[in-house]
Short mmCIF file of C-alpha atoms and ligand atoms in Angstrom, two decimals:
data_model
loop_
_atom_site.label_atom_id
_atom_site.label_comp_id
_atom_site.label_asym_id
_atom_site.label_seq_id
_atom_site.Cartn_x
_atom_site.Cartn_y
_atom_site.Cartn_z
CA MET E 37 -32.79 92.18 -146.39
CA GLN E 38 -35.55 93.65 -148.46
CA GLU E 39 -37.34 96.80 -147.18
CA GLN E 40 -40.62 94.91 -147.03
CA ASP E 41 -39.10 92.11 -144.94
CA LYS E 42 -37.64 94.66 -142.55
CA GLU E 43 -40.99 96.31 -142.08
CA LYS E 44 -42.63 93.03 -141.42
CA LYS E 45 -40.03 92.02 -138.79
CA LEU E 46 -40.40 95.37 -137.12
CA SER E 47 -44.17 95.09 -136.90
CA GLU E 48 -43.84 91.54 -135.48
CA LYS E 49 -41.43 92.90 -132.84
CA ILE E 50 -43.87 95.57 -131.89
CA ASP E 51 -46.71 93.07 -131.56
CA GLN E 52 -44.49 90.97 -129.32
CA LEU E 53 -43.59 93.96 -127.25
CA LYS E 54 -47.27 94.98 -126.93
CA GLU E 55 -48.14 91.49 -125.75
CA ARG E 56 -45.31 91.43 -123.17
CA TYR E 57 -46.15 94.90 -121.75
CA GLU E 58 -49.87 94.34 -121.75
CA ALA E 59 -49.38 91.14 -119.73
CA ASP E 60 -47.91 93.34 -117.00
CA GLY E 61 -50.60 96.04 -117.32
CA GLN E 62 -48.01 98.40 -118.92
CA ASP E 63 -48.40 100.93 -121.74
CA LEU E 64 -45.96 100.18 -124.48
CA ALA E 65 -46.06 103.73 -125.82
CA VAL E 66 -44.66 105.03 -122.49
CA HIS E 67 -41.88 102.47 -122.55
CA LEU E 68 -40.97 103.31 -126.17
CA ASP E 69 -40.84 106.96 -125.18
CA GLY E 70 -38.43 106.01 -122.40
CA LEU E 71 -36.32 104.08 -124.91
CA TYR E 72 -36.23 107.06 -127.26
CA HIS E 73 -34.91 109.32 -124.46
CA SER E 74 -32.45 106.96 -122.94
CA ASN E 75 -28.67 106.92 -123.60
CA TYR E 76 -26.75 104.15 -125.29
CA LEU E 77 -25.23 101.59 -122.91
CA LYS E 78 -21.49 102.02 -122.41
CA TYR E 79 -19.12 99.17 -121.60
CA TRP E 80 -17.65 100.96 -118.60
CA ASP E 81 -21.10 101.62 -117.12
CA TYR E 82 -22.27 98.10 -117.73
CA ILE E 83 -19.45 96.42 -115.85
CA SER E 84 -19.10 99.28 -113.32
CA LEU E 85 -15.47 99.55 -114.39
CA GLU E 86 -14.67 102.72 -112.45
CA THR E 87 -16.13 101.38 -109.24
CA LEU E 88 -14.32 98.11 -109.78
CA LEU E 89 -10.98 99.82 -110.27
CA SER E 90 -11.52 101.97 -107.16
CA LEU E 91 -11.71 99.01 -104.87
CA GLN E 92 -7.97 98.21 -104.50
CA LYS E 93 -7.23 100.23 -101.42
CA THR E 94 -3.66 99.44 -100.33
CA LYS E 95 -2.59 100.02 -96.67
CA THR E 96 1.09 100.75 -97.51
CA ASN E 97 3.12 102.26 -100.31
CA PHE E 98 4.78 98.96 -101.40
CA PRO E 99 3.87 98.55 -105.08
CA ASP E 100 3.43 94.75 -104.81
CA GLU E 101 0.66 95.05 -102.27
CA LEU E 102 -1.61 95.91 -105.18
CA ILE E 103 -0.96 92.46 -106.68
CA PHE E 104 -1.82 90.93 -103.29
CA ILE E 105 -5.19 92.70 -103.14
CA VAL E 106 -6.11 92.15 -106.79
CA TYR E 107 -5.35 88.46 -106.64
CA HIS E 108 -7.50 88.02 -103.54
CA GLN E 109 -10.29 89.90 -105.23
CA ILE E 110 -10.02 87.76 -108.34
CA THR E 111 -10.23 84.65 -106.21
CA GLU E 112 -13.32 85.96 -104.44
CA LEU E 113 -14.97 86.72 -107.82
CA TYR E 114 -14.32 83.14 -108.91
CA PHE E 115 -15.78 81.94 -105.56
CA LYS E 116 -18.80 84.06 -106.42
CA MET E 117 -19.15 82.25 -109.70
CA VAL E 118 -18.80 78.85 -107.98
CA LEU E 119 -21.56 79.74 -105.47
CA HIS E 120 -23.71 80.96 -108.36
CA GLU E 121 -23.46 77.51 -110.03
CA ILE E 122 -24.11 75.69 -106.76
CA LYS E 123 -27.19 77.78 -106.07
CA GLN E 124 -28.61 77.00 -109.49
CA LEU E 125 -28.26 73.29 -108.78
CA CYS E 126 -29.81 73.53 -105.29
CA VAL E 127 -32.88 75.41 -106.44
CA ALA E 128 -33.53 73.34 -109.57
CA LYS E 129 -36.89 71.58 -109.45
CA ASN E 130 -36.60 68.02 -110.72
CA LEU E 131 -32.79 68.20 -111.12
CA GLN E 132 -31.57 66.42 -114.25
CA ALA E 133 -28.29 64.49 -114.21
CA ASP E 134 -27.09 66.21 -117.36
CA PHE E 135 -27.58 69.75 -115.90
CA PHE E 136 -25.96 68.67 -112.64
CA LEU E 137 -22.86 67.40 -114.39
CA LYS E 138 -22.62 70.32 -116.72
CA ARG E 139 -22.66 72.81 -113.82
CA MET E 140 -20.15 70.68 -111.78
CA LYS E 141 -17.83 70.80 -114.83
CA ARG E 142 -18.02 74.60 -114.82
CA ILE E 143 -17.12 74.66 -111.14
CA ASN E 144 -14.18 72.45 -111.83
CA TRP E 145 -13.13 74.72 -114.61
CA TYR E 146 -13.15 77.74 -112.20
CA PHE E 147 -11.18 75.96 -109.55
CA GLY E 148 -8.77 74.71 -112.20
CA HIS E 149 -8.08 78.35 -113.10
CA LEU E 150 -7.53 79.38 -109.48
CA ILE E 151 -5.11 76.51 -108.82
CA GLN E 152 -3.11 77.29 -111.85
CA SER E 153 -3.06 81.07 -111.35
CA PHE E 154 -1.69 81.01 -107.84
CA ASP E 155 1.68 81.65 -109.41
CA VAL E 156 0.55 85.25 -109.90
CA ILE E 157 1.18 85.69 -106.23
CA SER E 158 4.69 84.26 -106.27
CA VAL E 159 5.78 85.89 -109.58
CA GLY E 160 3.91 89.07 -108.86
CA MET E 161 5.21 89.72 -105.33
CA GLU E 162 8.71 90.34 -104.08
CA HIS E 163 9.30 88.42 -100.95
CA GLU E 164 10.93 91.43 -99.19
CA GLN E 165 8.01 93.74 -99.97
CA PHE E 166 5.50 91.09 -98.84
CA MET E 167 7.32 90.66 -95.50
CA LYS E 168 7.02 94.35 -94.92
CA PHE E 169 3.48 95.16 -96.04
CA ARG E 170 2.03 92.04 -94.40
CA SER E 171 2.68 93.53 -90.94
CA ALA E 172 0.10 96.24 -91.85
CA LEU E 173 -2.57 93.62 -92.45
CA HIS E 174 -2.80 91.92 -89.02
CA PRO E 175 -5.07 90.27 -87.93
CA ALA E 176 -6.86 90.00 -91.32
CA SER E 177 -6.41 86.71 -93.15
CA GLY E 178 -7.81 84.79 -96.13
CA PHE E 179 -8.99 82.55 -93.35
CA GLN E 180 -11.82 85.04 -93.00
CA SER E 181 -13.14 84.43 -96.56
CA VAL E 182 -16.83 83.84 -95.97
CA GLN E 183 -17.42 82.65 -99.50
CA TYR E 184 -14.83 79.87 -99.03
CA ARG E 185 -16.78 78.67 -96.02
CA MET E 186 -20.06 78.94 -97.95
CA ILE E 187 -18.69 76.79 -100.73
CA GLU E 188 -17.76 74.15 -98.16
CA MET E 189 -21.15 74.23 -96.41
CA MET E 190 -23.12 74.04 -99.73
CA SER E 191 -21.00 71.15 -101.03
CA THR E 192 -21.45 68.47 -98.47
CA ASP E 193 -23.26 67.18 -95.37
CA PHE E 194 -22.14 69.18 -92.33
CA ILE E 195 -20.64 66.16 -90.55
CA ASN E 196 -17.93 66.07 -93.24
CA LEU E 197 -16.73 69.50 -92.16
CA VAL E 198 -16.33 68.59 -88.49
CA SER E 199 -12.81 68.06 -87.24
CA LYS E 200 -11.94 64.53 -88.13
CA ASP E 201 -11.26 63.50 -84.48
CA LYS E 202 -14.69 64.75 -83.44
CA ARG E 203 -16.90 63.24 -86.16
CA SER E 204 -17.67 60.10 -84.16
CA ASP E 205 -19.18 62.24 -81.34
CA TYR E 206 -22.19 62.96 -83.48
CA THR E 207 -25.14 61.00 -84.81
CA ASP E 208 -27.71 61.49 -87.52
CA TYR E 209 -29.81 63.33 -84.95
CA SER E 210 -27.14 65.94 -84.03
CA THR E 211 -28.06 69.49 -84.96
CA ILE E 212 -25.97 71.82 -87.10
CA ASP E 213 -25.63 74.17 -84.05
CA GLU E 214 -24.03 71.23 -82.11
CA MET E 215 -21.72 70.23 -84.91
CA TYR E 216 -20.71 73.85 -85.68
CA GLU E 217 -18.86 73.91 -82.32
CA ASN E 218 -16.41 71.49 -83.83
CA ILE E 219 -16.17 72.64 -87.49
CA TYR E 220 -12.61 72.02 -88.55
CA TRP E 221 -11.52 75.64 -89.02
CA ARG E 222 -12.57 76.69 -85.48
CA HIS E 223 -10.06 74.15 -84.23
CA GLY E 224 -7.40 75.31 -86.61
CA ALA E 225 -7.47 78.97 -85.61
CA ILE E 226 -5.88 78.61 -82.26
CA ASP E 227 -3.18 81.09 -81.22
CA VAL E 228 0.19 79.47 -81.22
CA LYS E 229 1.36 81.33 -78.07
CA THR E 230 -1.75 81.32 -75.88
CA GLY E 231 -3.71 78.21 -77.04
CA LYS E 232 -6.78 80.44 -77.20
CA LYS E 233 -8.97 81.40 -80.22
CA THR E 234 -7.18 83.84 -82.44
CA LEU E 235 -8.55 87.33 -82.85
CA THR E 236 -8.90 86.48 -86.55
CA LEU E 237 -11.34 83.75 -85.62
CA LYS E 238 -13.24 85.76 -83.03
CA MET E 239 -13.83 88.60 -85.46
CA PHE E 240 -14.94 86.18 -88.13
CA GLU E 241 -17.37 84.42 -85.80
CA ASP E 242 -18.90 87.69 -84.64
CA GLN E 243 -19.46 88.76 -88.22
CA TYR E 244 -20.58 85.50 -89.79
CA SER E 245 -21.38 82.58 -87.48
CA LYS E 246 -25.10 83.23 -87.42
CA LYS E 247 -25.32 83.65 -91.11
CA LEU E 248 -23.30 80.45 -91.68
CA VAL E 249 -25.38 78.30 -89.34
CA ARG E 250 -28.50 79.58 -91.08
CA LEU E 251 -26.99 78.71 -94.47
CA ALA E 252 -25.90 75.25 -93.36
CA ASN E 253 -29.45 74.54 -92.09
CA LYS E 254 -30.92 75.67 -95.38
CA PHE E 255 -28.57 73.43 -97.35
CA LYS E 256 -28.84 70.39 -95.02
CA THR E 257 -30.88 68.46 -97.62
CA LYS E 258 -29.85 70.23 -100.78
CA ASN E 259 -26.06 70.47 -100.58
CA LEU E 260 -24.19 68.97 -103.62
CA TYR E 261 -23.50 65.66 -101.87
CA SER E 262 -27.17 65.14 -100.96
CA LEU E 263 -28.19 66.11 -104.50
CA PHE E 264 -25.74 63.49 -105.79
CA LYS E 265 -27.12 60.86 -103.45
CA ARG E 266 -30.66 61.47 -104.93
CA LEU E 267 -29.55 60.94 -108.52
CA GLU E 268 -30.55 57.61 -110.25
CA THR E 269 -28.20 54.84 -109.14
CA ASP E 270 -26.82 54.26 -112.64
CA VAL E 271 -25.98 58.00 -112.94
CA GLN E 272 -24.35 58.02 -109.50
CA GLN E 273 -22.21 55.07 -110.44
CA SER E 274 -21.31 56.16 -113.99
CA GLU E 275 -17.66 56.71 -114.69
CA GLU E 276 -18.32 60.22 -115.86
CA THR E 277 -20.13 61.23 -112.69
CA VAL E 278 -17.52 59.75 -110.42
CA ALA E 279 -14.68 61.40 -112.36
CA ILE E 280 -16.27 64.87 -112.30
CA LEU E 281 -17.14 64.67 -108.61
CA LYS E 282 -13.77 63.29 -107.58
CA ARG E 283 -12.10 66.06 -109.51
CA PHE E 284 -14.21 68.65 -107.72
CA ASP E 285 -13.32 67.07 -104.32
CA SER E 286 -9.69 67.03 -105.12
CA TYR E 287 -9.55 70.56 -106.60
CA VAL E 288 -11.28 72.06 -103.55
CA ASN E 289 -9.90 69.88 -100.83
CA ILE E 290 -6.39 69.04 -102.13
CA ASN E 291 -5.13 70.98 -105.08
CA TRP E 292 -6.28 74.48 -104.07
CA PRO E 293 -5.28 74.09 -100.40
CA LEU E 294 -1.89 72.74 -101.42
CA ALA E 295 -1.24 75.39 -104.05
CA HIS E 296 -2.09 77.91 -101.28
CA TYR E 297 0.09 76.07 -98.77
CA LYS E 298 3.01 76.01 -101.12
CA TYR E 299 2.98 79.81 -101.21
CA ALA E 300 2.40 80.14 -97.54
CA VAL E 301 5.54 78.00 -97.03
CA ARG E 302 7.51 79.98 -99.67
CA PHE E 303 6.56 83.33 -98.11
CA LEU E 304 6.45 82.48 -94.43
CA ILE E 305 9.29 80.10 -93.83
CA LYS E 306 12.67 81.70 -93.43
CA LYS E 307 15.96 79.83 -93.14
CA ASP E 308 15.95 80.28 -89.34
CA GLY E 309 12.32 79.05 -88.94
CA ALA E 310 8.71 79.94 -89.63
CA VAL E 311 7.31 83.37 -89.14
CA PRO E 312 3.80 83.82 -87.69
CA ALA E 313 0.96 84.15 -90.14
CA THR E 314 -1.18 87.28 -90.11
CA GLY E 315 -3.96 85.22 -88.54
CA GLY E 316 -1.56 83.91 -85.91
CA THR E 317 -2.55 80.17 -86.36
CA ASN E 318 -0.38 77.12 -86.15
CA TRP E 319 -0.77 77.18 -89.93
CA GLN E 320 1.83 74.49 -90.72
CA LYS E 321 -0.30 71.91 -88.81
CA TYR E 322 -3.57 73.50 -89.96
CA LEU E 323 -3.30 74.05 -93.68
CA PRO E 324 -2.17 70.72 -95.23
CA PRO E 325 -5.16 68.62 -96.42
CA LYS E 326 -3.69 65.40 -95.11
CA PHE E 327 -4.19 66.68 -91.55
CA GLN E 328 -7.75 67.97 -92.10
CA LYS E 329 -9.11 65.26 -94.40
CA GLN E 330 -11.98 67.36 -95.65
CA ILE E 331 -13.87 65.23 -98.14
CA PHE E 332 -17.13 66.33 -99.72
CA PHE E 333 -18.15 63.06 -101.38
CA PRO E 334 -16.77 60.37 -98.95
CA SER E 335 -18.82 57.51 -100.40
CA LEU E 336 -16.77 57.71 -103.62
CA TYR E 337 -13.51 56.59 -101.97
CA THR E 338 -12.01 53.48 -100.58
CA ALA E 339 -10.63 53.49 -97.06
CA GLN E 340 -7.13 53.50 -98.51
CA GLU E 341 -7.86 56.56 -100.73
CA ILE E 342 -9.15 58.37 -97.65
CA GLU E 343 -6.06 57.33 -95.67
CA ASP E 344 -3.84 58.69 -98.48
CA TRP E 345 -5.78 61.92 -98.96
CA GLY E 346 -3.49 64.66 -100.34
CA LYS E 347 -0.46 62.43 -100.52
CA ALA E 348 -0.34 61.87 -104.28
CA TRP E 349 -0.27 65.55 -105.05
CA VAL E 350 2.65 66.14 -102.78
CA GLU E 351 4.46 63.21 -104.39
CA THR E 352 4.09 64.59 -107.88
CA GLU E 353 4.30 68.27 -107.09
CA VAL E 354 7.11 68.20 -104.57
CA PHE E 355 9.11 65.10 -105.44
CA GLY E 356 8.14 64.49 -109.06
CA SER E 357 8.11 66.55 -112.21
CA VAL E 358 4.46 66.22 -113.24
CA GLU E 359 2.95 69.65 -113.73
CA PHE E 360 -0.57 70.36 -112.66
CA THR E 361 -2.88 70.96 -115.70
CA PRO E 362 -6.44 71.90 -114.99
CA SER E 363 -9.12 70.10 -116.97
CA VAL E 364 -12.72 69.31 -116.38
C1 HEM F 591 1.44 84.95 -100.11
C2 HEM F 591 0.21 84.49 -100.17
C3 HEM F 591 -0.50 83.90 -98.96
C4 HEM F 591 -0.05 83.51 -97.78
C5 HEM F 591 1.32 83.62 -97.19
C6 HEM F 591 -1.21 83.02 -97.02
C7 HEM F 591 -1.17 82.46 -95.71
C8 HEM F 591 -2.19 81.91 -95.07
C9 HEM F 591 -2.14 81.31 -93.75
C10 HEM F 591 -0.86 81.26 -92.92
C11 HEM F 591 -3.40 80.81 -93.45
C12 HEM F 591 -3.81 80.18 -92.09
C13 HEM F 591 -4.62 81.12 -91.27
C14 HEM F 591 -3.76 82.23 -90.71
O1 HEM F 591 -3.04 81.98 -89.71
O2 HEM F 591 -3.83 83.33 -91.24
C15 HEM F 591 -4.23 81.13 -94.54
C16 HEM F 591 -5.56 80.71 -94.67
C17 HEM F 591 -6.38 80.96 -95.68
N1 HEM F 591 -6.08 81.75 -96.82
FE1 HEM F 591 -4.19 82.42 -97.34
N2 HEM F 591 -2.34 83.00 -97.80
C18 HEM F 591 -1.98 83.62 -99.00
C19 HEM F 591 -2.81 83.88 -100.11
C20 HEM F 591 -4.13 83.64 -100.14
C21 HEM F 591 -5.00 83.92 -101.22
C22 HEM F 591 -4.60 84.64 -102.57
C23 HEM F 591 -6.26 83.52 -100.88
C24 HEM F 591 -7.51 83.73 -101.73
C25 HEM F 591 -8.63 84.12 -101.21
C26 HEM F 591 -6.19 82.91 -99.55
C27 HEM F 591 -7.26 82.43 -98.87
C28 HEM F 591 -7.17 81.68 -97.66
C29 HEM F 591 -8.17 80.91 -97.09
C30 HEM F 591 -9.57 80.63 -97.74
C31 HEM F 591 -7.69 80.41 -95.94
C32 HEM F 591 -8.39 79.40 -94.94
C33 HEM F 591 -8.04 77.97 -95.36
C34 HEM F 591 -8.65 76.88 -94.54
O3 HEM F 591 -9.35 77.17 -93.55
O4 HEM F 591 -8.39 75.70 -94.82
N3 HEM F 591 -4.90 83.03 -99.11
N4 HEM F 591 -3.50 81.77 -95.54
#
């Protein structure tokens, strides 16, 4: 670039800056002075690397516990990105179909990564070490992941999260507070021995119930399912929309839960029977999607598809040879 061109560009930039700062009643000269004195940005400061790497606080000396913590944290960061996308959709004024589908594709992409990467846990952890360090983690459980619950509540109408045997007890006039009593996971977290709520659940409720009910009320009319129902009919029915949303439903409500279940089985079932989970639930009845039938976009499925929810995956993954490959 010629010297003259450079000068011209610079003076244009200064004019733009003046305009921007003046609009906020700010003196550009003071800000330029601040710029002159400030240090260059460093990668490690920008991403808070040292803080990030200080957050893996193991409870035991088993080396593989680090993998367990890191993988949970990675999952939570992905959940954060999913929530970030959902929030953008929910606050969008005059939501356009194109934007909706683009963001849903991103979410699918994130969940695809999570489903595929679950192997990190099985390859990365020796069973013997896991069985020892897990006893130091009671009663904490991934069950207490509040972001997982937020994704569910922001994805669909609340009634779809109610235990499937209780859904018919409610009408369009039922409040979220009423339905929350029977949200599926409160029924799942029952202590195998006593039949009472597990401590894992009680602690989670004390910490998060109020926040979650508030969130569910806020998203009553702007969760993903209700946004979908407000799209133009031809967009709702287009092959592309249906495929993207069905993929989302199946990633969150079948593929991820089953990838997770597969490892719970691998780690918690011994030859002489199952060992209790850290959360103490009857997890073999609770975790498989076919028992819960959580479906975010129920109007997209036939009665038969709902009946067979979760079955196809088991057939291919457990009895067949088809490998799961994530795609949008
Ligand atoms: C060896 C690995 C793992 C095992 C053995 C395992 C086991 C379990 C069990 C048994 C439950 C049922 C609740 C309980 O009794 O504790 C559960 C729930 C759950 N876990 Fe894990 N888990 C593993 C890894 C993970 C990872 C990496 C995450 C990522 C955040 C995670 C997130 C969850 C969530 C969200 C639930 C609740 C699921 C629902 O309500 O449908 N788990 N896990």
